[in-house]
Amino acid sequence: MMSLPYRLFPLLIWSVGLAVSQASDPKLLDKAWDDASMLLVQESYARFTAAQEEKVGDLREVEYGLGVNLLNLQPKTVQNINRAEAIFTRLIAANPNDEVGIASLYYLARLEQIHRNDPNVPKALQLYSQLIAEHPNHFYAQSAIAKVAILKLCATPTTADKRQALAEVEKLAPLLKEPAARCNFNLVVSTACIQYNLGDEKALRYLIEADTIGVPIQFAEANILIRIGNLAQRLGKRDIAITYFERFLKEFPRSTRTFTVQQKVKELKGAKS
Amino acid sequence: MKRETVFQIIGFGLVAIGYLASTVFVLQRKTAHLEKPNQITLRIAHWQLEQGLRHAFDELATEFTRQHPDIRVEQLLVPERIFPNWLVTQLIGGTAPDLIEVGYGIDDERLARYFVPLSLWVERPNPYNQGTALEKLPWRDTFLDGMYSSYNPTLQDYYSAGLNMHTVRLYYNRGLYEKIMGVGAPAPTNFREFQAVFQKLADYNGARANKVVAIAGSDYNGPLLLDQFLSNQTQKLLLRLNDLLDFSVSKPDTQMAYLAGRWNFTSPEVQSGLELQHEVGRNLPSGFQSLRREDATFYFLQERALMIVSGSWDVRTLKAQAPFPIDIVSIPLPTPANPEYGKYVLGAFAENNDVATRFGITRLSRHPKAALAFLQFMTSQRGNQRFVDTSYWLPSIIGVTIPEPIRAFQPIIEGYTQGLAFNSFGADGRLVINQNLYRLYGDRQPVDSFTRSLEEDLRPAVRRDLLQEIKTRRHAIAHDDTTLAALQWKQYRGKSSSETVRKMAATRLNQDLMECGAYMLETSLDSIQK
């Protein structure tokens, strides 16, 4: 059987070819980011490599582009992850306060949490906390708040003190300024509240707030409307339950859950009269 | 001349003739094409070899060419089994057709690399709907499933548009049925009447040498029928497992609940479902699990079986090939009113309205605009009506009339969600179940024997499946990091469109929810291992 390096040889040739052909393209970096945004990591990496070799564009942007692509470059190797770590560390050391420096800190935390074979959750938490403390209003710090909530509430053993974790996580809520980040945070916390029995009232409050901000995925929105209806019913808040169930029926009339929700509405309206 | 030399000359001669013939064939094709210099050829590839489908696509192609004389459409039919390998060769070789059926052999990375995202167009009306009630609706909202099946949650985009839906029904031989049940006898509408058919058939078979089997079965058709009986009995059970209160329990959550001991094969609902499966399964041919789909079809067509269960995809094939009239009914499952099997049942199932036979436009297409136009034409109300009228498949588009011969397949909307079944398990879990399934249809304490046979091997298999599920989710979560970094950078540089903003918000939420779910699954699994 052909060994891995030999099998990767055509890809290497292709990458070098692409790099050479693209080097003089003035929109090289735009194309590299476009590729990365569409999961075309090999292509994006080749373009950033070309930009680095030909010194096209801002060097920090190019290095950052290489770093975020290395996180998912196939085959995923320890060497690539270590290279990404070295890039992010260098970028932060050079300037921790510009866009690249801040983003690098966030992806250093992601690297520790997700991309290593042996994730280092305490290190990731420490980096997220640093990011939140130093640049609380930045997009990545706002994203980091939901990540901290996930790690503290969902990634700890089922026997851990989830109430204590919830109290710690809730202290971060006032820092949330960006609506999308707040929505995500609310959905994470409400899921944990339901799953670990941390209080229906709290779960309902977080869910309603998330819904008010606006949930950007239709399927998630459908789940949330039903969850609110069921939680409200469980808490004896029939009007809220009916409102949200009826919204589900209006927005998702062809769902396989429609009939079940219709029965719920009938039941609630019957109980009301 | 030596014998070996003669053989060599013959060999080379054959190769030369073959080469010459191929050259002539290729040149002729080229010439035929060149006869219409202003016409482009769109190529569309799929694996739907069922009767009527080729004709339906041809009809669409002819009508499309009539409206656009500069475009002709060529169909490439590739058998299902070789489709993934064929597809990879075409994509990597740069020779892929313009439109390809999406499914086999296409993962997220291939989709991103080789297919065109459609989000720009799904928000706009389909121009081929002009003059219909759908003319002002966004293309997405003209589909019965709101294009949910075409949406890729990892890539947060639409990559295909589909032509039809499918449901599963019970086909029966009307002539044979009347011989057994009496002239004009109505089809069974509930489980008791279904049981009565089995009884009458046993009487009919009596001492006959060539006995008729009640239901033709195979490894393909059997589960289509029998899984529904287990799902029927576990409807209430599954709702009890719905911790997140959204009337929807994912397969991994069902498996986790199994490992956590919240249900198992000795649960009364599951035992009742297994009893029911045994009772119905005995009416399939012995050893049906080792028969193939074609075997079951022959059984039915040769009148050796009274009924067969299959989907709407087979209606045209069966009706064309059967020398007898065929009627079609819903599978008669127990209702809550059934005294023996009713207590765990909520009611009829709401049938999934996922859209199938979905086509994507390849990035390699030399005519992407024409490919989009043909895709929109096929999924317009008029185009889809034409497709449905010819193929006898169910429509994917709102307002398309279901033709009379397939009315029985009309999806049931007023119904509850299904319960759990064997397909709630992952690959390893299903393998253990399938290896022991023969016990469920045996004679010696079948349900008990089957249940006991799973005790040792099923738990480790389910654990392996869940570990695989966590790994898959982690992979998707990791991928989102690069995507999000790029989207955020575009926004930071002021180079983002409203579509970029939407995609970023959706990817970010999807990643957070997936991360939350993956950790919950992982920590639950850890707690059970300990």
Coordinates of C-alpha atoms in Angstrom, one line a residue, chain B residues 5-518:
Chain B
T5 CA 2.6 -15.0 -32.8
V6 CA -0.8 -15.7 -34.4
F7 CA -2.5 -15.1 -31.0
Q8 CA -0.5 -11.9 -30.6
I9 CA -1.6 -10.7 -34.0
I10 CA -5.2 -11.6 -33.3
G11 CA -4.9 -9.8 -29.9
F12 CA -3.5 -6.6 -31.4
G13 CA -6.0 -6.8 -34.2
L14 CA -8.9 -6.9 -31.7
V15 CA -7.4 -4.0 -29.8
A16 CA -7.0 -2.0 -33.0
I17 CA -10.6 -2.8 -34.0
G18 CA -11.9 -1.8 -30.6
Y19 CA -9.9 1.5 -30.7
L20 CA -11.2 2.2 -34.2
A21 CA -14.8 1.5 -33.2
S22 CA -14.5 3.8 -30.1
T23 CA -13.0 6.6 -32.2
V24 CA -15.8 6.3 -34.8
F25 CA -18.3 6.3 -32.0
V26 CA -16.8 9.3 -30.3
L27 CA -16.5 11.2 -33.5
Q28 CA -20.1 10.5 -34.5
R29 CA -21.3 11.8 -31.1
K30 CA -19.2 14.9 -31.6
T31 CA -20.6 15.3 -35.1
A32 CA -24.2 14.9 -34.0
H33 CA -23.6 17.6 -31.4
L34 CA -21.9 19.9 -33.9
E35 CA -25.0 19.6 -36.1
K36 CA -26.6 22.2 -33.8
P37 CA -23.9 24.8 -33.3
N38 CA -25.9 27.2 -31.2
Q39 CA -27.1 24.5 -28.8
I40 CA -25.4 23.7 -25.5
T41 CA -25.7 20.3 -23.8
L42 CA -26.6 20.0 -20.1
R43 CA -25.7 16.7 -18.5
I44 CA -27.7 15.4 -15.5
A45 CA -26.6 12.3 -13.6
H46 CA -28.7 10.2 -11.2
W47 CA -29.1 6.6 -10.0
Q48 CA -32.9 6.4 -10.2
L49 CA -33.4 3.4 -12.5
E50 CA -37.0 2.7 -11.4
Q51 CA -39.5 2.3 -14.1
G52 CA -40.9 5.6 -15.4
L53 CA -38.2 7.8 -14.0
R54 CA -36.1 7.9 -17.2
H55 CA -39.2 8.8 -19.2
A56 CA -40.1 11.5 -16.6
F57 CA -36.7 13.1 -16.9
D58 CA -36.9 12.9 -20.7
E59 CA -40.2 14.6 -20.7
L60 CA -38.9 17.4 -18.5
A61 CA -35.8 17.7 -20.8
T62 CA -38.0 17.9 -23.9
E63 CA -40.3 20.5 -22.5
F64 CA -37.3 22.5 -21.3
T65 CA -35.6 22.4 -24.7
R66 CA -38.9 23.5 -26.3
Q67 CA -38.8 26.6 -24.0
H68 CA -35.1 27.0 -24.5
P69 CA -34.1 25.8 -28.0
D70 CA -30.5 26.6 -27.3
I71 CA -30.2 24.0 -24.5
R72 CA -30.5 20.2 -24.7
V73 CA -30.5 18.0 -21.7
E74 CA -28.7 14.6 -21.6
Q75 CA -29.5 12.1 -18.9
L76 CA -26.8 9.9 -17.4
L77 CA -28.1 6.9 -15.5
V78 CA -25.6 5.3 -13.2
P79 CA -26.5 2.3 -11.1
E80 CA -26.7 2.9 -7.3
R81 CA -24.0 0.5 -6.4
I82 CA -21.3 2.1 -8.5
F83 CA -22.5 5.7 -8.2
P84 CA -20.2 6.8 -5.4
N85 CA -17.0 5.5 -7.2
W86 CA -18.2 6.9 -10.5
L87 CA -18.9 10.2 -8.9
V88 CA -15.5 10.6 -7.3
T89 CA -13.8 9.8 -10.5
Q90 CA -15.9 12.4 -12.4
L91 CA -15.3 15.1 -9.8
I92 CA -11.6 14.6 -9.4
G93 CA -11.1 14.1 -13.1
G94 CA -12.9 17.4 -13.8
T95 CA -15.5 15.6 -16.1
A96 CA -18.5 15.8 -13.8
P97 CA -21.9 16.6 -15.4
D98 CA -23.6 19.9 -14.7
L99 CA -26.3 18.5 -12.3
I100 CA -25.7 15.5 -10.1
E101 CA -28.1 13.8 -7.7
V102 CA -26.8 14.5 -4.2
G103 CA -26.6 11.7 -1.7
Y104 CA -24.3 8.7 -2.2
G105 CA -20.6 9.5 -2.1
I106 CA -21.0 13.2 -1.1
D107 CA -19.8 14.3 2.3
D108 CA -19.6 17.9 3.6
E109 CA -16.1 18.5 2.1
R110 CA -17.0 17.3 -1.4
L111 CA -20.2 19.3 -1.2
A112 CA -18.2 22.5 -0.4
R113 CA -15.5 21.8 -2.9
Y114 CA -17.5 20.6 -5.9
F115 CA -21.0 22.0 -5.6
V116 CA -22.5 25.5 -5.9
P117 CA -24.3 26.9 -2.8
L118 CA -27.8 28.0 -3.7
S119 CA -28.7 30.4 -0.9
L120 CA -28.6 33.4 -3.2
W121 CA -31.4 31.9 -5.3
V122 CA -33.5 30.2 -2.7
E123 CA -34.6 33.5 -1.2
R124 CA -35.8 34.7 -4.7
P125 CA -38.9 33.5 -6.5
N126 CA -38.5 30.7 -9.0
P127 CA -39.0 32.4 -12.4
Y128 CA -40.7 29.2 -13.7
N129 CA -43.5 29.7 -11.2
Q130 CA -44.7 32.8 -13.0
G131 CA -48.5 32.7 -13.5
T132 CA -49.0 30.3 -10.6
A133 CA -50.0 30.8 -7.0
L134 CA -46.3 30.4 -6.1
E135 CA -45.0 33.2 -8.3
K136 CA -44.2 35.6 -5.5
L137 CA -42.9 33.1 -3.0
P138 CA -39.2 32.6 -2.4
W139 CA -38.1 29.4 -4.2
R140 CA -37.4 27.8 -0.7
D141 CA -41.0 28.3 0.4
T142 CA -42.4 26.6 -2.6
F143 CA -41.1 23.2 -1.3
L144 CA -43.3 21.1 0.9
D145 CA -40.4 20.7 3.4
G146 CA -39.3 24.3 3.1
M147 CA -36.1 23.0 1.6
Y148 CA -35.1 21.6 5.0
S149 CA -33.7 18.5 3.3
S150 CA -31.5 20.6 1.1
Y151 CA -29.9 22.5 3.9
N152 CA -26.5 21.5 5.1
P153 CA -26.1 22.4 8.8
T154 CA -22.3 22.2 8.7
L155 CA -22.0 24.5 5.7
Q156 CA -25.0 26.5 6.6
D157 CA -26.2 26.6 3.0
Y158 CA -28.5 25.0 0.5
Y159 CA -26.7 22.8 -2.0
S160 CA -29.6 21.0 -3.8
A161 CA -33.2 21.1 -4.8
G162 CA -35.3 17.9 -4.8
L163 CA -38.1 16.5 -6.9
N164 CA -40.2 14.3 -4.7
M165 CA -41.1 12.7 -1.4
H166 CA -41.8 9.1 -0.6
T167 CA -44.1 7.2 1.8
V168 CA -44.3 3.4 2.5
R169 CA -47.5 1.4 2.0
L170 CA -48.9 -2.1 1.8
Y171 CA -49.4 -3.3 -1.8
Y172 CA -51.8 -6.3 -2.3
N173 CA -52.8 -8.5 -5.1
R174 CA -56.5 -7.6 -5.5
G175 CA -57.5 -10.8 -7.4
L176 CA -55.8 -13.2 -4.9
Y177 CA -57.2 -11.2 -2.0
E178 CA -60.7 -11.6 -3.3
K179 CA -60.2 -15.3 -3.7
I180 CA -59.1 -15.6 -0.1
M181 CA -61.3 -13.0 1.6
G182 CA -64.4 -13.0 -0.7
V183 CA -65.4 -11.0 -3.7
G184 CA -65.5 -7.3 -3.0
A185 CA -63.9 -7.7 0.4
P186 CA -62.6 -4.4 1.7
A187 CA -58.9 -4.0 2.4
P188 CA -57.8 -4.2 6.1
T189 CA -58.0 -0.8 7.7
N190 CA -56.9 -1.8 11.3
F191 CA -54.8 -4.4 12.9
R192 CA -57.6 -6.7 13.8
E193 CA -58.7 -6.9 10.2
F194 CA -55.0 -7.5 9.2
Q195 CA -54.9 -10.4 11.6
A196 CA -58.1 -11.7 10.1
V197 CA -56.4 -11.8 6.6
F198 CA -53.6 -13.9 8.1
Q199 CA -56.1 -16.3 9.5
K200 CA -58.2 -16.6 6.3
L201 CA -55.0 -17.1 4.3
A202 CA -54.0 -20.0 6.6
D203 CA -57.4 -21.6 5.8
Y204 CA -57.0 -20.9 2.1
N205 CA -53.6 -22.6 2.1
G206 CA -54.9 -25.6 3.9
A207 CA -53.6 -28.7 2.3
R208 CA -52.5 -26.9 -0.9
A209 CA -49.2 -27.9 -2.3
N210 CA -48.2 -24.4 -3.4
K211 CA -48.8 -22.3 -0.4
V212 CA -49.2 -18.5 -0.6
V213 CA -47.2 -16.4 1.8
A214 CA -49.0 -13.5 3.3
I215 CA -46.3 -10.8 2.9
A216 CA -43.3 -11.0 0.6
G217 CA -40.2 -10.1 2.6
S218 CA -36.5 -9.5 2.3
D219 CA -33.7 -7.7 4.2
Y220 CA -35.0 -4.6 2.5
N221 CA -38.8 -4.9 2.7
G222 CA -39.0 -6.7 6.0
P223 CA -37.7 -3.8 8.1
L224 CA -39.9 -1.3 6.2
L225 CA -42.9 -3.2 7.6
L226 CA -41.7 -4.6 10.9
D227 CA -39.9 -1.5 12.3
Q228 CA -43.3 0.3 12.2
F229 CA -44.8 -2.1 14.6
L230 CA -42.1 -1.5 17.1
S231 CA -42.3 2.2 16.6
N232 CA -46.1 2.0 17.1
Q233 CA -45.7 0.4 20.5
T234 CA -43.0 2.8 21.7
Q235 CA -44.6 6.1 20.9
K236 CA -45.3 7.0 24.5
L237 CA -42.0 5.6 25.7
L238 CA -40.0 7.8 23.4
L239 CA -41.9 10.9 24.6
R240 CA -40.9 10.1 28.1
L241 CA -37.3 10.2 27.0
N242 CA -37.7 13.7 25.6
D243 CA -35.7 15.6 28.3
L244 CA -35.4 18.7 26.1
L245 CA -39.1 19.0 25.8
D246 CA -39.4 19.5 22.0
F247 CA -41.3 16.4 21.0
S248 CA -38.2 15.1 19.2
V249 CA -35.6 12.6 20.5
S250 CA -32.5 12.2 18.5
K251 CA -31.1 8.7 17.9
P252 CA -28.0 9.3 20.0
D253 CA -30.2 10.5 22.9
T254 CA -32.3 7.3 22.5
Q255 CA -29.1 5.2 22.7
M256 CA -27.8 7.2 25.7
A257 CA -31.1 6.6 27.5
Y258 CA -30.7 2.9 26.7
L259 CA -27.2 2.8 28.3
A260 CA -28.5 4.8 31.2
G261 CA -31.1 2.1 31.8
R262 CA -34.1 4.3 31.2
W263 CA -35.4 1.7 28.8
N264 CA -34.2 -1.6 27.5
F265 CA -35.6 -4.6 25.6
T266 CA -37.4 -5.9 28.6
S267 CA -39.4 -2.6 29.0
P268 CA -43.1 -3.5 28.6
E269 CA -43.6 -1.2 25.6
V270 CA -40.6 -2.8 23.8
Q271 CA -41.7 -6.3 24.7
S272 CA -45.1 -5.6 23.3
G273 CA -43.6 -4.2 20.1
L274 CA -41.4 -7.3 19.8
E275 CA -44.5 -9.6 20.3
L276 CA -46.2 -7.7 17.6
Q277 CA -43.2 -7.9 15.3
H278 CA -43.1 -11.7 15.9
E279 CA -46.8 -12.0 15.2
V280 CA -46.6 -10.1 11.9
G281 CA -43.1 -11.4 11.0
R282 CA -44.2 -15.0 11.0
N283 CA -46.3 -14.1 8.0
L284 CA -43.2 -13.3 5.9
P285 CA -41.2 -16.1 4.2
S286 CA -39.0 -18.0 6.6
G287 CA -35.5 -16.6 6.6
F288 CA -36.6 -13.4 4.9
Q289 CA -33.6 -11.5 6.4
S290 CA -31.3 -13.3 4.0
L291 CA -33.5 -12.6 0.9
R292 CA -32.8 -9.6 -1.4
R293 CA -35.2 -6.9 -2.5
E294 CA -35.5 -8.6 -6.0
D295 CA -36.5 -11.9 -4.4
A296 CA -39.4 -10.3 -2.5
T297 CA -40.5 -8.5 -5.7
F298 CA -40.5 -11.9 -7.6
Y299 CA -42.5 -13.6 -4.8
F300 CA -45.2 -10.9 -5.1
L301 CA -45.2 -10.8 -8.9
Q302 CA -45.4 -14.5 -9.2
E303 CA -48.4 -14.6 -6.9
R304 CA -46.5 -16.6 -4.3
A305 CA -47.2 -13.7 -1.8
L306 CA -50.4 -11.9 -1.2
M307 CA -48.9 -8.6 -0.1
I308 CA -45.6 -6.7 -0.2
V309 CA -44.6 -3.6 1.7
S310 CA -42.6 -1.0 -0.3
G311 CA -42.4 2.7 -0.9
S312 CA -44.0 4.9 -3.5
W313 CA -40.8 4.6 -5.6
D314 CA -41.9 1.0 -6.6
V315 CA -45.5 1.8 -7.6
R316 CA -44.8 2.1 -11.3
T317 CA -42.5 -0.9 -11.5
L318 CA -45.0 -3.2 -9.6
K319 CA -48.1 -2.0 -11.5
A320 CA -46.3 -2.4 -14.8
Q321 CA -45.0 -5.9 -14.2
A322 CA -47.8 -7.5 -12.2
P323 CA -50.3 -9.6 -14.3
F324 CA -53.0 -8.8 -11.7
P325 CA -54.6 -5.6 -10.3
I326 CA -52.8 -4.1 -7.3
D327 CA -54.4 -2.1 -4.5
I328 CA -52.5 0.0 -2.0
V329 CA -53.4 0.8 1.6
S330 CA -51.6 2.2 4.7
I331 CA -50.0 -0.4 7.0
P332 CA -52.8 -1.4 9.4
L333 CA -51.1 -0.7 12.8
P334 CA -52.8 -1.0 16.1
T335 CA -54.7 2.1 17.3
P336 CA -55.2 3.1 20.9
A337 CA -58.6 1.3 20.7
N338 CA -57.0 -2.1 20.2
P339 CA -57.7 -4.1 23.3
E340 CA -54.4 -6.1 23.1
Y341 CA -51.9 -3.6 21.7
G342 CA -53.5 -0.2 22.2
K343 CA -52.3 0.9 25.6
Y344 CA -48.8 2.1 24.5
V345 CA -50.0 3.8 21.3
L346 CA -50.7 7.5 20.7
G347 CA -52.1 7.2 17.2
A348 CA -51.2 7.2 13.5
F349 CA -47.7 8.5 12.6
A350 CA -47.2 11.9 11.0
E351 CA -45.2 11.0 7.9
N352 CA -41.9 12.6 7.3
N353 CA -42.0 15.1 4.4
D354 CA -38.3 15.1 3.6
V355 CA -37.7 15.8 0.0
A356 CA -35.7 13.3 -2.0
T357 CA -34.0 12.9 -5.5
R358 CA -32.1 16.2 -4.9
F359 CA -29.8 17.7 -7.5
G360 CA -26.9 20.0 -7.0
I361 CA -25.0 22.1 -9.6
T362 CA -21.4 21.2 -9.9
R363 CA -18.7 23.9 -9.8
L364 CA -17.3 22.2 -12.8
S365 CA -20.4 22.9 -14.9
R366 CA -19.6 24.8 -18.1
H367 CA -23.2 26.1 -18.1
P368 CA -24.1 27.0 -14.5
K369 CA -26.8 29.4 -15.5
A370 CA -28.5 26.8 -17.7
A371 CA -28.1 24.2 -15.0
L372 CA -29.8 26.5 -12.4
A373 CA -32.6 27.2 -14.9
F374 CA -33.2 23.5 -15.5
L375 CA -33.2 22.8 -11.7
Q376 CA -35.7 25.6 -11.2
F377 CA -37.8 24.3 -14.1
M378 CA -37.9 20.8 -12.6
T379 CA -38.9 22.2 -9.2
S380 CA -41.5 24.7 -10.5
Q381 CA -45.1 23.9 -9.9
R382 CA -45.7 23.0 -13.6
G383 CA -42.4 21.2 -14.0
N384 CA -43.0 19.1 -10.9
Q385 CA -46.5 18.3 -12.0
R386 CA -45.2 17.0 -15.2
F387 CA -42.6 14.9 -13.4
V388 CA -45.1 13.5 -11.0
D389 CA -47.7 12.7 -13.7
T390 CA -45.1 10.7 -15.6
S391 CA -43.1 9.1 -12.8
Y392 CA -46.0 8.4 -10.3
W393 CA -43.8 9.7 -7.5
L394 CA -45.0 12.1 -4.9
P395 CA -44.4 15.8 -5.5
S396 CA -42.0 18.0 -3.6
I397 CA -43.7 21.3 -4.5
I398 CA -46.7 22.9 -3.0
G399 CA -49.9 22.8 -5.0
V400 CA -48.9 19.9 -7.3
T401 CA -51.8 17.5 -7.7
I402 CA -51.1 13.9 -6.7
P403 CA -52.1 11.6 -9.7
E404 CA -54.9 9.1 -9.0
P405 CA -52.8 5.9 -9.1
I406 CA -50.7 7.2 -6.2
R407 CA -53.3 8.9 -4.0
A408 CA -52.9 6.1 -1.5
F409 CA -49.3 7.4 -0.9
Q410 CA -50.4 10.9 0.1
P411 CA -48.4 11.6 3.3
I412 CA -50.3 11.5 6.5
I413 CA -50.0 14.9 8.2
E414 CA -52.4 14.5 11.1
G415 CA -50.4 12.1 13.2
Y416 CA -48.0 11.8 16.1
T417 CA -44.3 11.3 16.0
Q418 CA -43.0 7.7 15.7
G419 CA -41.6 5.8 18.6
L420 CA -38.1 4.2 18.7
A421 CA -37.2 1.2 16.6
F422 CA -34.2 -0.9 15.5
N423 CA -33.1 2.0 13.3
S424 CA -32.7 4.2 16.4
F425 CA -29.4 2.4 16.9
G426 CA -26.1 3.1 15.2
A427 CA -24.2 0.9 12.9
D428 CA -22.7 -1.4 15.5
G429 CA -25.9 -1.6 17.5
R430 CA -27.9 -2.6 14.4
L431 CA -25.4 -5.2 13.5
V432 CA -25.9 -6.9 16.9
I433 CA -29.6 -6.7 16.5
N434 CA -29.6 -8.1 12.9
Q435 CA -27.3 -11.0 13.9
N436 CA -29.9 -12.1 16.4
L437 CA -33.1 -11.1 14.6
Y438 CA -33.7 -14.6 13.3
R439 CA -34.6 -15.6 16.9
L440 CA -37.5 -13.2 16.9
Y441 CA -39.2 -15.1 14.1
G442 CA -38.4 -18.6 15.5
D443 CA -40.8 -20.9 17.3
R444 CA -39.2 -21.4 20.7
Q445 CA -39.9 -18.5 23.1
P446 CA -38.9 -16.1 20.3
V447 CA -39.3 -12.7 22.1
D448 CA -37.6 -14.0 25.2
S449 CA -34.8 -15.6 23.3
F450 CA -34.2 -12.5 21.2
T451 CA -34.2 -10.2 24.2
R452 CA -31.7 -12.4 26.1
S453 CA -29.5 -12.6 23.0
L454 CA -28.9 -8.9 23.1
E455 CA -27.9 -8.7 26.8
E456 CA -24.2 -9.2 26.4
D457 CA -23.3 -7.6 23.1
L458 CA -25.6 -4.7 22.6
R459 CA -24.4 -2.4 25.4
P460 CA -20.7 -2.3 24.2
A461 CA -21.9 -1.8 20.6
V462 CA -24.1 1.1 21.6
R463 CA -21.2 2.6 23.5
R464 CA -19.0 2.3 20.4
D465 CA -21.7 4.0 18.3
L466 CA -21.9 6.9 20.7
L467 CA -18.2 7.3 20.8
Q468 CA -18.3 7.5 17.0
E469 CA -21.1 10.0 17.1
I470 CA -19.1 12.2 19.5
K471 CA -16.1 12.0 17.2
T472 CA -18.2 13.0 14.2
R473 CA -19.6 15.9 16.0
R474 CA -16.2 17.0 17.2
H475 CA -15.0 16.9 13.6
A476 CA -17.8 19.2 12.5
I477 CA -17.3 21.6 15.4
A478 CA -13.6 21.8 14.5
H479 CA -14.4 22.6 10.9
D480 CA -16.6 25.5 11.9
D481 CA -13.6 27.2 13.5
T482 CA -11.9 27.9 10.2
T483 CA -15.2 28.9 8.5
L484 CA -16.1 31.3 11.3
A485 CA -12.6 32.8 11.3
A486 CA -12.9 33.6 7.6
L487 CA -16.5 34.9 7.8
Q488 CA -15.5 37.2 10.8
W489 CA -12.5 38.4 8.9
K490 CA -14.6 39.3 5.9
Q491 CA -16.9 41.2 8.1
Y492 CA -14.1 43.0 9.9
R493 CA -12.7 44.1 6.5
G494 CA -16.1 45.3 5.5
K495 CA -16.3 42.8 2.7
S496 CA -19.3 40.9 4.0
S497 CA -22.8 40.7 2.4
S498 CA -26.0 40.2 4.3
E499 CA -25.6 36.5 3.3
T500 CA -22.2 36.4 5.1
V501 CA -23.8 37.9 8.2
R502 CA -26.6 35.3 8.1
K503 CA -24.2 32.5 7.5
M504 CA -22.0 33.6 10.4
A505 CA -24.8 33.8 12.9
A506 CA -26.1 30.4 11.9
T507 CA -22.7 28.7 11.9
R508 CA -21.9 30.2 15.3
L509 CA -25.1 29.0 16.8
N510 CA -24.9 25.6 15.2
Q511 CA -21.4 25.2 16.6
D512 CA -22.4 26.3 20.1
L513 CA -25.4 23.9 20.2
M514 CA -23.4 21.0 18.7
E515 CA -20.6 21.6 21.2
C516 CA -23.1 21.7 24.1
G517 CA -24.8 18.5 22.9
A518 CA -21.5 16.7 22.3

